[in-house]
mmCIF file of C-alpha atoms in Angstrom:
data_model
loop_
_atom_site.group_PDB
_atom_site.id
_atom_site.type_symbol
_atom_site.label_atom_id
_atom_site.label_comp_id
_atom_site.label_asym_id
_atom_site.label_seq_id
_atom_site.Cartn_x
_atom_site.Cartn_y
_atom_site.Cartn_z
ATOM 1 C CA SER A 1104 -22.204 100.636 25.662
ATOM 2 C CA SER A 1105 -19.092 98.589 25.193
ATOM 3 C CA LEU A 1106 -16.524 99.150 22.493
ATOM 4 C CA PRO A 1107 -15.703 96.519 19.895
ATOM 5 C CA PRO A 1108 -12.278 94.896 20.295
ATOM 6 C CA GLY A 1109 -9.492 97.219 19.138
ATOM 7 C CA ALA A 1110 -11.713 100.317 19.223
ATOM 8 C CA ALA A 1111 -9.987 103.602 19.916
ATOM 9 C CA CYS A 1112 -11.272 106.175 22.329
ATOM 10 C CA LYS A 1113 -13.286 109.132 21.111
ATOM 11 C CA LYS A 1114 -11.758 111.686 23.502
ATOM 12 C CA SER A 1115 -8.329 112.279 24.953
ATOM 13 C CA PRO A 1116 -6.938 111.112 27.312
ATOM 14 C CA CYS A 1117 -7.468 107.510 26.261
ATOM 15 C CA ILE A 1118 -8.011 105.143 29.178
ATOM 16 C CA TYR A 1119 -7.453 101.411 29.027
ATOM 17 C CA ILE A 1120 -9.375 99.412 31.622
ATOM 18 C CA TYR A 1121 -7.753 96.185 32.675
ATOM 19 C CA ASP A 1122 -10.023 93.154 32.515
ATOM 20 C CA MET A 1123 -9.614 91.786 36.012
ATOM 21 C CA PRO A 1124 -10.495 88.332 37.368
ATOM 22 C CA ALA A 1125 -13.719 88.018 39.377
ATOM 23 C CA ARG A 1126 -11.952 87.962 42.753
ATOM 24 C CA PHE A 1127 -11.068 91.653 42.359
ATOM 25 C CA LEU A 1128 -14.607 92.704 41.440
ATOM 26 C CA LYS A 1129 -17.648 90.427 41.654
ATOM 27 C CA ASP A 1130 -16.278 88.200 44.422
ATOM 28 C CA ALA A 1131 -15.286 91.232 46.504
ATOM 29 C CA LEU A 1132 -18.767 92.748 46.075
ATOM 30 C CA ALA A 1133 -20.338 89.498 47.270
ATOM 31 C CA GLU A 1134 -18.697 90.081 50.669
ATOM 32 C CA VAL A 1135 -20.452 93.394 51.384
ATOM 33 C CA PRO A 1136 -22.584 92.918 54.508
ATOM 34 C CA GLY A 1137 -25.908 94.531 55.251
ATOM 35 C CA PRO A 1138 -28.298 96.606 53.178
ATOM 36 C CA ARG A 1139 -27.387 98.094 49.857
ATOM 37 C CA ALA A 1140 -28.900 101.107 48.175
ATOM 38 C CA LYS A 1141 -30.700 100.422 44.908
ATOM 39 C CA SER A 1142 -30.284 102.606 41.859
ATOM 40 C CA PRO A 1143 -31.172 102.230 38.176
ATOM 41 C CA THR A 1144 -27.659 100.931 37.464
ATOM 42 C CA GLY A 1145 -27.311 98.455 40.320
ATOM 43 C CA GLU A 1146 -26.862 98.047 44.058
ATOM 44 C CA TYR A 1147 -24.401 100.146 45.999
ATOM 45 C CA PHE A 1148 -22.990 100.237 49.507
ATOM 46 C CA PRO A 1149 -21.205 102.992 51.434
ATOM 47 C CA PHE A 1150 -17.802 103.658 49.844
ATOM 48 C CA SER A 1151 -18.819 101.982 46.566
ATOM 49 C CA THR A 1152 -17.220 104.839 44.655
ATOM 50 C CA GLU A 1153 -14.687 102.352 43.215
ATOM 51 C CA GLN A 1154 -17.535 100.474 41.589
ATOM 52 C CA LEU A 1155 -19.174 103.675 40.300
ATOM 53 C CA ILE A 1156 -15.932 104.997 38.803
ATOM 54 C CA HIS A 1157 -15.312 101.657 37.104
ATOM 55 C CA GLN A 1158 -18.829 101.540 35.639
ATOM 56 C CA SER A 1159 -18.531 105.128 34.420
ATOM 57 C CA LEU A 1160 -15.205 104.470 32.726
ATOM 58 C CA LEU A 1161 -16.582 101.391 30.962
ATOM 59 C CA LYS A 1162 -19.087 103.714 29.218
ATOM 60 C CA SER A 1163 -16.748 106.660 28.769
ATOM 61 C CA PRO A 1164 -15.743 108.113 25.387
ATOM 62 C CA HIS A 1165 -12.211 108.144 26.856
ATOM 63 C CA ARG A 1166 -12.122 104.363 26.971
ATOM 64 C CA THR A 1167 -9.953 102.429 24.550
ATOM 65 C CA ARG A 1168 -9.631 98.689 24.081
ATOM 66 C CA ASN A 1169 -6.220 99.196 22.502
ATOM 67 C CA ALA A 1170 -3.802 99.275 25.433
ATOM 68 C CA SER A 1171 -0.966 100.480 23.201
ATOM 69 C CA ALA A 1172 -2.965 103.624 22.411
ATOM 70 C CA ALA A 1173 -3.762 104.399 26.047
ATOM 71 C CA THR A 1174 -2.567 107.449 27.920
ATOM 72 C CA LEU A 1175 -3.869 106.105 31.246
ATOM 73 C CA PHE A 1176 -4.552 102.625 32.623
ATOM 74 C CA PHE A 1177 -7.320 101.925 35.126
ATOM 75 C CA VAL A 1178 -6.819 99.031 37.554
ATOM 76 C CA PRO A 1179 -10.275 98.109 38.926
ATOM 77 C CA SER A 1180 -10.259 96.464 42.330
ATOM 78 C CA TYR A 1181 -13.072 96.812 44.844
ATOM 79 C CA THR A 1182 -11.034 96.881 48.042
ATOM 80 C CA SER A 1183 -13.681 98.936 49.853
ATOM 81 C CA ALA A 1184 -16.089 96.018 49.560
ATOM 82 C CA LEU A 1185 -13.826 94.002 51.844
ATOM 83 C CA LEU A 1186 -13.829 96.837 54.378
ATOM 84 C CA ALA A 1187 -17.530 97.764 54.358
ATOM 85 C CA GLY A 1188 -18.679 97.554 57.966
ATOM 86 C CA ARG A 1189 -15.351 96.002 58.992
ATOM 87 C CA GLU A 1190 -12.957 98.942 59.022
ATOM 88 C CA ARG A 1191 -12.003 98.250 62.649
ATOM 89 C CA ASN A 1192 -11.093 94.654 61.835
ATOM 90 C CA GLN A 1193 -7.371 94.047 61.246
ATOM 91 C CA THR A 1194 -8.025 90.921 59.171
ATOM 92 C CA ALA A 1195 -10.377 92.845 56.865
ATOM 93 C CA ARG A 1196 -7.836 95.659 56.417
ATOM 94 C CA ASP A 1197 -5.100 93.150 55.615
ATOM 95 C CA ARG A 1198 -7.338 91.330 53.113
ATOM 96 C CA ALA A 1199 -8.176 94.627 51.377
ATOM 97 C CA ARG A 1200 -4.499 95.620 51.174
ATOM 98 C CA ARG A 1201 -3.597 92.159 49.897
ATOM 99 C CA LEU A 1202 -6.316 92.424 47.224
ATOM 100 C CA ALA A 1203 -4.861 95.754 46.074
ATOM 101 C CA LEU A 1204 -1.340 94.313 46.009
ATOM 102 C CA ASP A 1205 -2.566 91.272 44.092
ATOM 103 C CA ALA A 1206 -4.312 93.533 41.568
ATOM 104 C CA VAL A 1207 -1.057 95.382 40.884
ATOM 105 C CA ASP A 1208 0.819 92.064 40.691
ATOM 106 C CA HIS A 1209 -1.793 90.752 38.249
ATOM 107 C CA VAL A 1210 -1.420 93.678 35.823
ATOM 108 C CA THR A 1211 2.376 93.681 36.078
ATOM 109 C CA ARG A 1212 2.542 89.960 35.268
ATOM 110 C CA ALA A 1213 -0.060 90.001 32.500
ATOM 111 C CA HIS A 1214 0.843 93.283 30.757
ATOM 112 C CA PRO A 1215 3.992 95.352 30.062
ATOM 113 C CA PHE A 1216 2.484 98.776 30.735
ATOM 114 C CA TRP A 1217 3.120 99.178 34.481
ATOM 115 C CA ALA A 1218 6.823 98.444 33.992
ATOM 116 C CA ARG A 1219 7.020 100.941 31.126
ATOM 117 C CA SER A 1220 6.198 103.854 33.438
ATOM 118 C CA GLY A 1221 6.715 102.454 36.917
ATOM 119 C CA GLY A 1222 2.954 102.834 37.347
ATOM 120 C CA ARG A 1223 2.911 106.611 36.757
ATOM 121 C CA ASP A 1224 0.120 106.326 34.203
ATOM 122 C CA HIS A 1225 -1.951 103.834 36.200
ATOM 123 C CA VAL A 1226 -5.040 104.835 38.142
ATOM 124 C CA LEU A 1227 -6.088 103.036 41.326
ATOM 125 C CA THR A 1228 -9.050 103.763 43.571
ATOM 126 C CA PHE A 1229 -8.906 103.601 47.351
ATOM 127 C CA THR A 1230 -12.195 105.113 48.457
ATOM 128 C CA HIS A 1231 -12.454 103.851 52.009
ATOM 129 C CA HIS A 1232 -11.101 105.603 55.120
ATOM 130 C CA ASN A 1233 -7.831 107.424 54.522
ATOM 131 C CA GLY A 1234 -7.306 106.176 51.007
ATOM 132 C CA ARG A 1235 -4.420 103.810 50.486
ATOM 133 C CA CYS A 1236 -4.063 103.375 54.284
ATOM 134 C CA MET A 1237 -7.493 101.668 54.347
ATOM 135 C CA ASP A 1238 -7.794 102.422 58.040
ATOM 136 C CA ILE A 1239 -9.650 104.884 60.243
ATOM 137 C CA SER A 1240 -6.304 105.445 61.982
ATOM 138 C CA PRO A 1241 -3.617 106.568 59.525
ATOM 139 C CA GLU A 1242 -1.036 106.514 62.295
ATOM 140 C CA ARG A 1243 -1.677 102.808 62.904
ATOM 141 C CA ALA A 1244 -1.769 102.011 59.190
ATOM 142 C CA LEU A 1245 1.600 103.607 58.535
ATOM 143 C CA LEU A 1246 3.202 101.056 60.862
ATOM 144 C CA GLU A 1247 1.638 98.009 59.216
ATOM 145 C CA PRO A 1248 3.856 95.998 56.846
ATOM 146 C CA LEU A 1249 1.133 95.403 54.226
ATOM 147 C CA HIS A 1250 0.394 99.130 54.056
ATOM 148 C CA GLN A 1251 4.103 99.862 53.649
ATOM 149 C CA GLU A 1252 4.353 97.299 50.844
ATOM 150 C CA LEU A 1253 1.275 98.731 49.106
ATOM 151 C CA ALA A 1254 2.537 102.309 49.467
ATOM 152 C CA ASN A 1255 5.929 101.381 48.012
ATOM 153 C CA LYS A 1256 4.448 99.428 45.129
ATOM 154 C CA THR A 1257 1.932 102.133 44.187
ATOM 155 C CA ARG A 1258 3.959 105.217 45.089
ATOM 156 C CA LEU A 1259 4.090 106.542 41.519
ATOM 157 C CA ALA A 1260 0.535 105.566 40.566
ATOM 158 C CA ILE A 1261 -2.385 107.966 40.363
ATOM 159 C CA VAL A 1262 -4.530 107.299 43.427
ATOM 160 C CA LEU A 1263 -8.173 108.401 43.573
ATOM 161 C CA SER A 1264 -9.288 108.799 47.164
ATOM 162 C CA HIS A 1265 -11.636 110.923 49.223
ATOM 163 C CA SER A 1266 -8.827 111.585 51.713
ATOM 164 C CA GLY A 1267 -6.472 114.041 50.113
ATOM 165 C CA ASP A 1268 -4.461 115.331 53.042
ATOM 166 C CA PRO A 1269 -1.109 116.000 51.372
ATOM 167 C CA HIS A 1270 0.644 115.750 54.754
ATOM 168 C CA SER A 1271 -0.654 112.255 55.467
ATOM 169 C CA GLY A 1272 1.496 109.215 54.802
ATOM 170 C CA CYS A 1273 -1.645 107.745 53.254
ATOM 171 C CA VAL A 1274 -1.393 110.134 50.312
ATOM 172 C CA ASP A 1275 2.038 110.683 48.825
#
């Protein structure tokens, strides 16, 4: 169920979900190759956790439509869709990193909240191999300029990832 405009959340912490252009969500999903699993709430692919988290937050009692009342800000971007089945492809990894960078640029241009905290209260999802590195080889990713730019830009943000090795340059 969606909240009416201006509705406050029912539970703390209050989470504002940025309304992102189609290229970060629907258009990215359209690029997923191969079969998708069917469920009552839609079609999913391996690593579609970004999509599932986003859908869950849209229905959450923690959601607010009043950004000024938010404690946290969720930046939905389905970067894993660009990597599904293509994680060994440099072009795919670069496109996924660029999409993530563009998502951060979009929210920083359109809203004042990232600048207010340096991104500390912003939540991003990187649910493909090695999180923000978006690569099966973290060592290789750490040398790539787009990864370095993404890591610098999102260093203070809250990153949800299945790769939580605190000693990896992919998670810091």
